[in-house]
Coordinates of C-alpha atoms in Angstrom, one line a residue:
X1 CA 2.5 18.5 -19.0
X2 CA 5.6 18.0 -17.2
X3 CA 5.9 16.6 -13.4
X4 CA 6.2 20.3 -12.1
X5 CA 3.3 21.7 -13.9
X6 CA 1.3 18.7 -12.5
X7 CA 2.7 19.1 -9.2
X8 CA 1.4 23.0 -9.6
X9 CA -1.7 22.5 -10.7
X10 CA -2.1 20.1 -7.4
X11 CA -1.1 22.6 -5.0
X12 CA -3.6 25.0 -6.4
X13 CA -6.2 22.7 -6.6
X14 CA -5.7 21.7 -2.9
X15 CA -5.5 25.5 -1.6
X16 CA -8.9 26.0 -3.3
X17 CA -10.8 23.6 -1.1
X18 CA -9.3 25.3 2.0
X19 CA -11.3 28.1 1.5
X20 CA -14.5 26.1 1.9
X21 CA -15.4 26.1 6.0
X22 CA -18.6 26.0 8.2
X23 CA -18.8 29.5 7.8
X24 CA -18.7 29.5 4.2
X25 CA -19.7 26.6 2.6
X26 CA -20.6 27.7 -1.0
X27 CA -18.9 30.6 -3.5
X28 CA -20.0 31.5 -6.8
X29 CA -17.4 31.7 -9.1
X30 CA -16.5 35.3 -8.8
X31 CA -16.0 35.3 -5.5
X32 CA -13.7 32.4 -5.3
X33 CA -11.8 34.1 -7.7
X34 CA -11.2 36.9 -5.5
X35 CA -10.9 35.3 -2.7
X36 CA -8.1 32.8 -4.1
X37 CA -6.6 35.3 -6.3
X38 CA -7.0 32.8 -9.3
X39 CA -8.3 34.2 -12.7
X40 CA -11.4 32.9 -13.6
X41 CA -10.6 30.8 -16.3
X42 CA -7.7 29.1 -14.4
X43 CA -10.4 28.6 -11.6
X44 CA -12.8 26.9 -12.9
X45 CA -10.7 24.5 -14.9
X46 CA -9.2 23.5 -11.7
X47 CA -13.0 23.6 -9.8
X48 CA -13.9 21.4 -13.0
X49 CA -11.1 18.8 -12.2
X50 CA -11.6 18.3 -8.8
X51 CA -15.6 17.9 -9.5
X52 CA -14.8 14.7 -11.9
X53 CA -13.5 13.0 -8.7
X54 CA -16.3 14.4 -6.4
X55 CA -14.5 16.6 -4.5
X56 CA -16.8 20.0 -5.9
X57 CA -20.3 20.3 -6.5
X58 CA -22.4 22.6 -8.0
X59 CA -25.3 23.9 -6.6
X60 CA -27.9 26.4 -8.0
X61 CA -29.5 29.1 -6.0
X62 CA -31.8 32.1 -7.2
X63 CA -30.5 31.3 -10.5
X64 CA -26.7 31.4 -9.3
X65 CA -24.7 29.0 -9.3
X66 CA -22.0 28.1 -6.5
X67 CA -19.7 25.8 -5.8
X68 CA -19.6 23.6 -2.4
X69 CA -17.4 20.7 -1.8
X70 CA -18.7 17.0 -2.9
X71 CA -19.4 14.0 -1.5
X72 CA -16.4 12.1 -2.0
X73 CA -15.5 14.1 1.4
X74 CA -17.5 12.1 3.2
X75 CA -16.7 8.8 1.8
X76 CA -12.7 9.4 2.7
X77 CA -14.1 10.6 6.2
X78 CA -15.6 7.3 6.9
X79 CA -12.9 5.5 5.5
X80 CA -10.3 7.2 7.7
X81 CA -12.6 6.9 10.1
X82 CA -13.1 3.3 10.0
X83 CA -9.1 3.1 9.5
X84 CA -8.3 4.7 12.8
X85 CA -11.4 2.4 14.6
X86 CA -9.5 -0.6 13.5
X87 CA -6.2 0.3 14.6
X88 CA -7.2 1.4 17.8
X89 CA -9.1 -2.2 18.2
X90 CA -5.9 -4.1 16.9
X91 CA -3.6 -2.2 18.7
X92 CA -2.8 -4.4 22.3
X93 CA -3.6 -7.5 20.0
X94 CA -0.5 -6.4 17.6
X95 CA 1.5 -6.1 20.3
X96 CA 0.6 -9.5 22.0
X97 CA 1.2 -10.8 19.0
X98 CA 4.9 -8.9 18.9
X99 CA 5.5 -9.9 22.5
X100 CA 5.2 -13.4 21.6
X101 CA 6.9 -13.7 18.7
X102 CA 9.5 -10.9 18.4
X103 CA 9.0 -10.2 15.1
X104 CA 7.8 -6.8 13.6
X105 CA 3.5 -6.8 13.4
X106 CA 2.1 -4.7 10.4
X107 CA -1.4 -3.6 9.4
X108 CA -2.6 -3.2 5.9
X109 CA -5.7 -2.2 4.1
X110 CA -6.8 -2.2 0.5
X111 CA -7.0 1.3 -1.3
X112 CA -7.9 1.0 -4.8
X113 CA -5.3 -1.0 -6.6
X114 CA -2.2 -0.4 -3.4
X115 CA -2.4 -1.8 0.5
X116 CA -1.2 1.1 2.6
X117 CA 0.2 0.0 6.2
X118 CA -1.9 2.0 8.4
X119 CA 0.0 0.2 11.7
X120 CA 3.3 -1.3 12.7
X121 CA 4.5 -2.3 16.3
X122 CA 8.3 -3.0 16.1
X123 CA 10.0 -5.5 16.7
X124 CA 12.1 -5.3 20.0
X125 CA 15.5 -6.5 17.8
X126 CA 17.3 -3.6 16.8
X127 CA 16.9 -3.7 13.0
X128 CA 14.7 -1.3 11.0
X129 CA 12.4 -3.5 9.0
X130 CA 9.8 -1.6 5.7
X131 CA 7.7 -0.7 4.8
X132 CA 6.7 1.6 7.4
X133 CA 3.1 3.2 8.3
X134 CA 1.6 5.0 5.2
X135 CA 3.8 3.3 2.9
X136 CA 1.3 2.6 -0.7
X137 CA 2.6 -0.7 -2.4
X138 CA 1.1 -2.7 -5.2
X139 CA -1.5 -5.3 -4.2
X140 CA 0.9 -8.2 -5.8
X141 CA 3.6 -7.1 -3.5
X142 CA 4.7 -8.9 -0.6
X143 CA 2.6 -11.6 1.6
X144 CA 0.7 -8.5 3.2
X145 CA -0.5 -7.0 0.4
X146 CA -1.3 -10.4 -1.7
X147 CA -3.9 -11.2 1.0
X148 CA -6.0 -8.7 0.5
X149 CA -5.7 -9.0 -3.5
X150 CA -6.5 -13.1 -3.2
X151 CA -9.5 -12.3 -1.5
X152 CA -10.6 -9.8 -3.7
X153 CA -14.1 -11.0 -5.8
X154 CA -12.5 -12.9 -9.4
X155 CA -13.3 -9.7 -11.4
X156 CA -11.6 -7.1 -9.5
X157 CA -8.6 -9.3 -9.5
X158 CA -8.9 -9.9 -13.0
X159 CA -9.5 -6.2 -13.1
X160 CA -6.2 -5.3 -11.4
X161 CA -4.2 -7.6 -13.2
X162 CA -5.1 -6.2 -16.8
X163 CA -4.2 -2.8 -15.6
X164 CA -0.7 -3.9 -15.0
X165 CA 0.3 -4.0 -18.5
X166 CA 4.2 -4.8 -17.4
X167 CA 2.8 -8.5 -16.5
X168 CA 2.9 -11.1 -19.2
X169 CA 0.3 -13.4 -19.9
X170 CA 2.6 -16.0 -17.7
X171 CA 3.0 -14.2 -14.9
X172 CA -0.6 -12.7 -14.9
X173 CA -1.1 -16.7 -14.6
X174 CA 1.1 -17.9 -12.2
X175 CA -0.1 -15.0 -9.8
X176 CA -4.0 -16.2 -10.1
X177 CA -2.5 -19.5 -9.4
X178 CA -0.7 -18.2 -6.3
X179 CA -4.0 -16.1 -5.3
X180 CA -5.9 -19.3 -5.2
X181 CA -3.9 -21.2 -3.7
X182 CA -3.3 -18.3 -0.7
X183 CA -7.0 -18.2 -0.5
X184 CA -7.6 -21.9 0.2
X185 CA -4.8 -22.1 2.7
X186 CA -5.0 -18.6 4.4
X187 CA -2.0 -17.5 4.7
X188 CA 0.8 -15.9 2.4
X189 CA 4.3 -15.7 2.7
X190 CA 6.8 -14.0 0.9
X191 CA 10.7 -13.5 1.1
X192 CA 12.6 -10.5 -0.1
X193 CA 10.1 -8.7 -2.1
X194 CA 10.0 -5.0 -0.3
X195 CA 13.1 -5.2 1.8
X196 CA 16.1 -7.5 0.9
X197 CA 16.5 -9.9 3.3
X198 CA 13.4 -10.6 4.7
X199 CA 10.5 -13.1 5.1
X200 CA 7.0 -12.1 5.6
X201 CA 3.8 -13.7 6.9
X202 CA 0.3 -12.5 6.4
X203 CA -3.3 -13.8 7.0
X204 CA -6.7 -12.0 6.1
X205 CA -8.6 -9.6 9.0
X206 CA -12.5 -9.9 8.9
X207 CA -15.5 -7.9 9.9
X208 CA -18.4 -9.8 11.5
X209 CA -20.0 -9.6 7.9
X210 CA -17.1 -12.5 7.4
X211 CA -15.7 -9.3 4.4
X212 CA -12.2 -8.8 4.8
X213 CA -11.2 -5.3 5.7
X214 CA -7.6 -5.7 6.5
X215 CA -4.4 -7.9 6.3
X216 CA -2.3 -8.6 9.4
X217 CA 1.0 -10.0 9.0
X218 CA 4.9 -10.3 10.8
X219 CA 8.2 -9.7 9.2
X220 CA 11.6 -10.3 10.2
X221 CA 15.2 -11.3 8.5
X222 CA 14.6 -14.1 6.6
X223 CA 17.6 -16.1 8.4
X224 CA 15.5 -16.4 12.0
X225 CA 15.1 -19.6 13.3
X226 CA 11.4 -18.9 14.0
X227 CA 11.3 -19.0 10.0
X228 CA 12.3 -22.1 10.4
X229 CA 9.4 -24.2 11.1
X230 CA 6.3 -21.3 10.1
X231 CA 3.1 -23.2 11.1
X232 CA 4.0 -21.8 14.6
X233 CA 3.6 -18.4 13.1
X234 CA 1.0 -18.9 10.8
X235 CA -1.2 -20.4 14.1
X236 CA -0.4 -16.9 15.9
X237 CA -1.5 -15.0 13.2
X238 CA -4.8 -16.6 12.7
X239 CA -5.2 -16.4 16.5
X240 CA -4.3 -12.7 16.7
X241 CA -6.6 -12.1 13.6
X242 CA -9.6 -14.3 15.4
X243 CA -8.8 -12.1 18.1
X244 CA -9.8 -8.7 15.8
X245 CA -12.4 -10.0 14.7
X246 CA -14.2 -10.5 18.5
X247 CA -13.2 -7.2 19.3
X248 CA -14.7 -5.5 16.5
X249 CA -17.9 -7.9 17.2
X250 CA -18.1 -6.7 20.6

């Protein structure tokens, strides 16, 4: 199938679910077929697809059988939910931190094997620094991102790094060297890796349940003197992250 078929076969799967409402939860084959305008056959392939992933269910009633939408709704509710509670809570404490350091504040979460940045304050130097909010990267890219895979239990990592079939066995080394070592000091830095030029600090974001949820990191040209000397840096990080975490106890 090429990428336009695929793209196709999205977009109709997407319009399907938006004829699911309060009003009508449920429809039986037939009439999501003429509702949609899709042929049968076409329809239910597509209902069949998207309830693999959880997004339809099937229900029986009298005998019938109908289609409602699936529980993975509700677990993408509560994590966008959960999202927007923790950038709301790290919001003023971004910005402190941006205040006091002039460098650009980002906030990144785990999503399967990416970190999305669900938060950025800029910094008030006129430069442009990525990624910006929404932006998916690769767990082993960049300090931000590398947090939240070092802290990840051993399988999962392991996990993630045997699905990256590009890596070589050396690599896939060298980068469960660099999680450990990440992990027993805190902090990750990288220089370069999504935007030439740059240098990046991260440190980990925890819930009361002492589970990290989030990474929190700053980024700037790599040439600023406050890259100079970064134990300054790293010190308002873990202070700014300490701060997250008595908000969200509170």
């Amino acid at each position: 199938m090429d990428k336009s078929s695929k793209n196709g076969s999205v977009e109709k799967a997407l319009s399907i679910l938006e004829f699911f409402s309060e009003n009508t939860p449920f429809y039986t084959l037939q009439q999501l077929s003429k509702e949609s305008g899709y042929p049968k056959t076409t329809l239910f392939r597509l209902l069949c697809s998207l309830e693999k992933f959880g997004y339809i269910r099937r229900a029986q009633t009298k005998g019938e059988i109908q289609f409602g939408l699936g529980w993975s709704f509700l677990e993408k509710a509560a994590l966008v939910k959960e999202q927007i509670n923790l950038k709301e809570l790290a919001k003023n404490i971004m910005i402190s931190l941006r205040n006091k350091t002039n460098l650009t504040v980002q906030l990144a979460i785990q999503d399967g094997r990416e970190a999305v940045y669900i938060e950025q304050i800029p910094s008030f130097q006129p430069i442009r620094v990525y990624p910006e909010i929404g932006r998916r990267v690769p767990l082993n890219s960049a300090a931000c991102p590398r947090i939240l895979l070092a802290y990840l239990p051993e399988e999962e990592q392991k996990g993630f790094l045997e699905f990256h079939n590009s890596l070589n066995t050396k690599k896939k080394e060298d980068i469960r060297s660099e999680l450990s070592m990440i992990k027993q000091q805190g902090f990750a830095i990288s220089k370069g890796e999504l935007a030439e030029g740059t240098m990046a600090l991260a440190v980990p974001v925890f819930d009361a349940q002492n589970e990290i949820i989030a990474s929190l990191s700053v980024i700037g040209l790599e040439n600023d003197r406050l890259f100079y000397d970064t134990s300054e840096l790293i010190s308002n990080l873990k202070e700014a992250s300490s701060s997250i975490l008595s908000v969200l106890k509170s």
